[in-house]
Every structure is written in C-alpha cells, then in structure tokens.
Amino acid sequence: MSDETPICSAKGCRAEAVWVLAWNNPKIHTPERRKTWLACEEHREHLSQFLGVRGFLKDVVLLKEWESGDSPSQDS
C-alpha cells in the first residue's frame, strides 16, 4: 500500500478521501466492471448525484471497507 493519502476526485479538491463511489458506464463497460472515484465527506453527495443521474453509480462504500475487501461491488 502506498504512503500517499487518497484524495477526493472532485475537481480542485485536495481533501482526504473517505468514500469510494463504484460506477460503470454501461455503453462502454461490461456489467461487472467497476471504475472508482474517491470522495471526501463534502463531495460525496455531489459526485454520487452526478453519477446517479447518468445511471452509472453502482455503490458507495467507505474507503476503509473498500481497502479491506469487505465491499460486494469489488472485482474479484
């Protein structure tokens, strides 16, 4: 694991990431494929809405759960 602190994916944000937003674009990704964005507390809802209105959002999981492998959305 890297020593770098994961940061939020929101444009211009440098805050520490707390959430993983798992998503895929069904037009270009297979159904099981998961891309990820990271989000701080402040941007979690905004990024979730952005992906949700497009039908891309699949799951929102705490980063620590994602890293530990406890998330059902992760690729095996």
CSV table of C-alpha atoms in Angstrom, one decimal:
chain,number,residue,atom,x,y,z
A,1,MET,CA,0.0,0.0,0.0
A,2,SER,CA,1.2,3.5,-0.9
A,3,ASP,CA,2.2,6.1,1.8
A,4,GLU,CA,0.2,8.6,-0.2
A,5,THR,CA,-3.1,9.7,1.3
A,6,PRO,CA,-6.0,9.1,-1.2
A,7,ILE,CA,-7.6,12.4,-2.1
A,8,CYS,CA,-11.1,13.4,-3.3
A,9,SER,CA,-11.8,13.1,-7.0
A,10,ALA,CA,-13.9,16.3,-7.1
A,11,LYS,CA,-12.3,19.0,-9.3
A,12,GLY,CA,-9.9,21.2,-7.3
A,13,CYS,CA,-10.5,19.3,-4.0
A,14,ARG,CA,-7.4,18.2,-2.1
A,15,ALA,CA,-9.3,16.8,0.9
A,16,GLU,CA,-8.7,13.3,2.2
A,17,ALA,CA,-11.0,10.7,0.6
A,18,VAL,CA,-13.4,8.9,2.9
A,19,TRP,CA,-15.7,7.2,0.3
A,20,VAL,CA,-15.4,5.1,-2.8
A,21,LEU,CA,-18.0,5.6,-5.5
A,22,ALA,CA,-18.1,2.5,-7.7
A,23,TRP,CA,-19.6,3.0,-11.1
A,24,ASN,CA,-19.6,1.9,-14.7
A,25,ASN,CA,-20.8,3.3,-18.0
A,26,PRO,CA,-23.0,0.5,-19.5
A,27,LYS,CA,-22.3,1.8,-23.0
A,28,ILE,CA,-18.6,1.1,-22.7
A,29,HIS,CA,-18.1,-1.2,-19.7
A,30,THR,CA,-19.1,-4.8,-19.1
A,31,PRO,CA,-21.8,-5.1,-16.3
A,32,GLU,CA,-19.3,-6.4,-13.8
A,33,ARG,CA,-16.7,-3.7,-14.4
A,34,ARG,CA,-16.3,-1.1,-11.7
A,35,LYS,CA,-14.5,2.2,-12.1
A,36,THR,CA,-14.0,4.2,-8.9
A,37,TRP,CA,-14.0,7.8,-7.8
A,38,LEU,CA,-12.9,8.9,-4.3
A,39,ALA,CA,-14.8,11.4,-2.3
A,40,CYS,CA,-14.4,13.4,0.8
A,41,GLU,CA,-17.4,14.0,3.1
A,42,GLU,CA,-18.2,17.3,1.5
A,43,HIS,CA,-18.3,16.0,-2.1
A,44,ARG,CA,-19.8,12.5,-1.6
A,45,GLU,CA,-23.4,13.6,-2.3
A,46,HIS,CA,-22.5,15.8,-5.3
A,47,LEU,CA,-20.4,13.1,-7.0
A,48,SER,CA,-23.0,10.5,-6.2
A,49,GLN,CA,-25.7,12.6,-7.8
A,50,PHE,CA,-23.5,13.3,-10.9
A,51,LEU,CA,-23.1,9.6,-11.5
A,52,GLY,CA,-26.6,8.6,-10.4
A,53,VAL,CA,-28.5,10.9,-12.8
A,54,ARG,CA,-26.5,9.2,-15.6
A,55,GLY,CA,-27.3,5.7,-14.4
A,56,PHE,CA,-23.6,5.0,-13.7
A,57,LEU,CA,-23.5,4.8,-9.9
A,58,LYS,CA,-23.4,1.2,-8.6
A,59,ASP,CA,-22.3,1.5,-4.9
A,60,VAL,CA,-21.0,4.0,-2.3
A,61,VAL,CA,-18.6,2.4,0.2
A,62,LEU,CA,-16.4,3.7,3.0
A,63,LEU,CA,-12.8,3.7,1.7
A,64,LYS,CA,-11.6,1.6,4.7
A,65,GLU,CA,-14.2,-1.1,3.8
A,66,TRP,CA,-13.2,-1.0,0.1
A,67,GLU,CA,-9.5,-1.3,1.0
A,68,SER,CA,-10.2,-4.2,3.4
A,69,GLY,CA,-12.1,-6.1,0.7
A,70,ASP,CA,-15.4,-6.0,2.5
A,71,SER,CA,-17.3,-4.5,-0.4
A,72,PRO,CA,-19.6,-6.7,-2.5
A,73,SER,CA,-19.0,-4.4,-5.6
A,74,GLN,CA,-15.3,-5.0,-5.9
A,75,ASP,CA,-13.9,-7.1,-8.8
A,76,SER,CA,-12.7,-10.4,-7.6
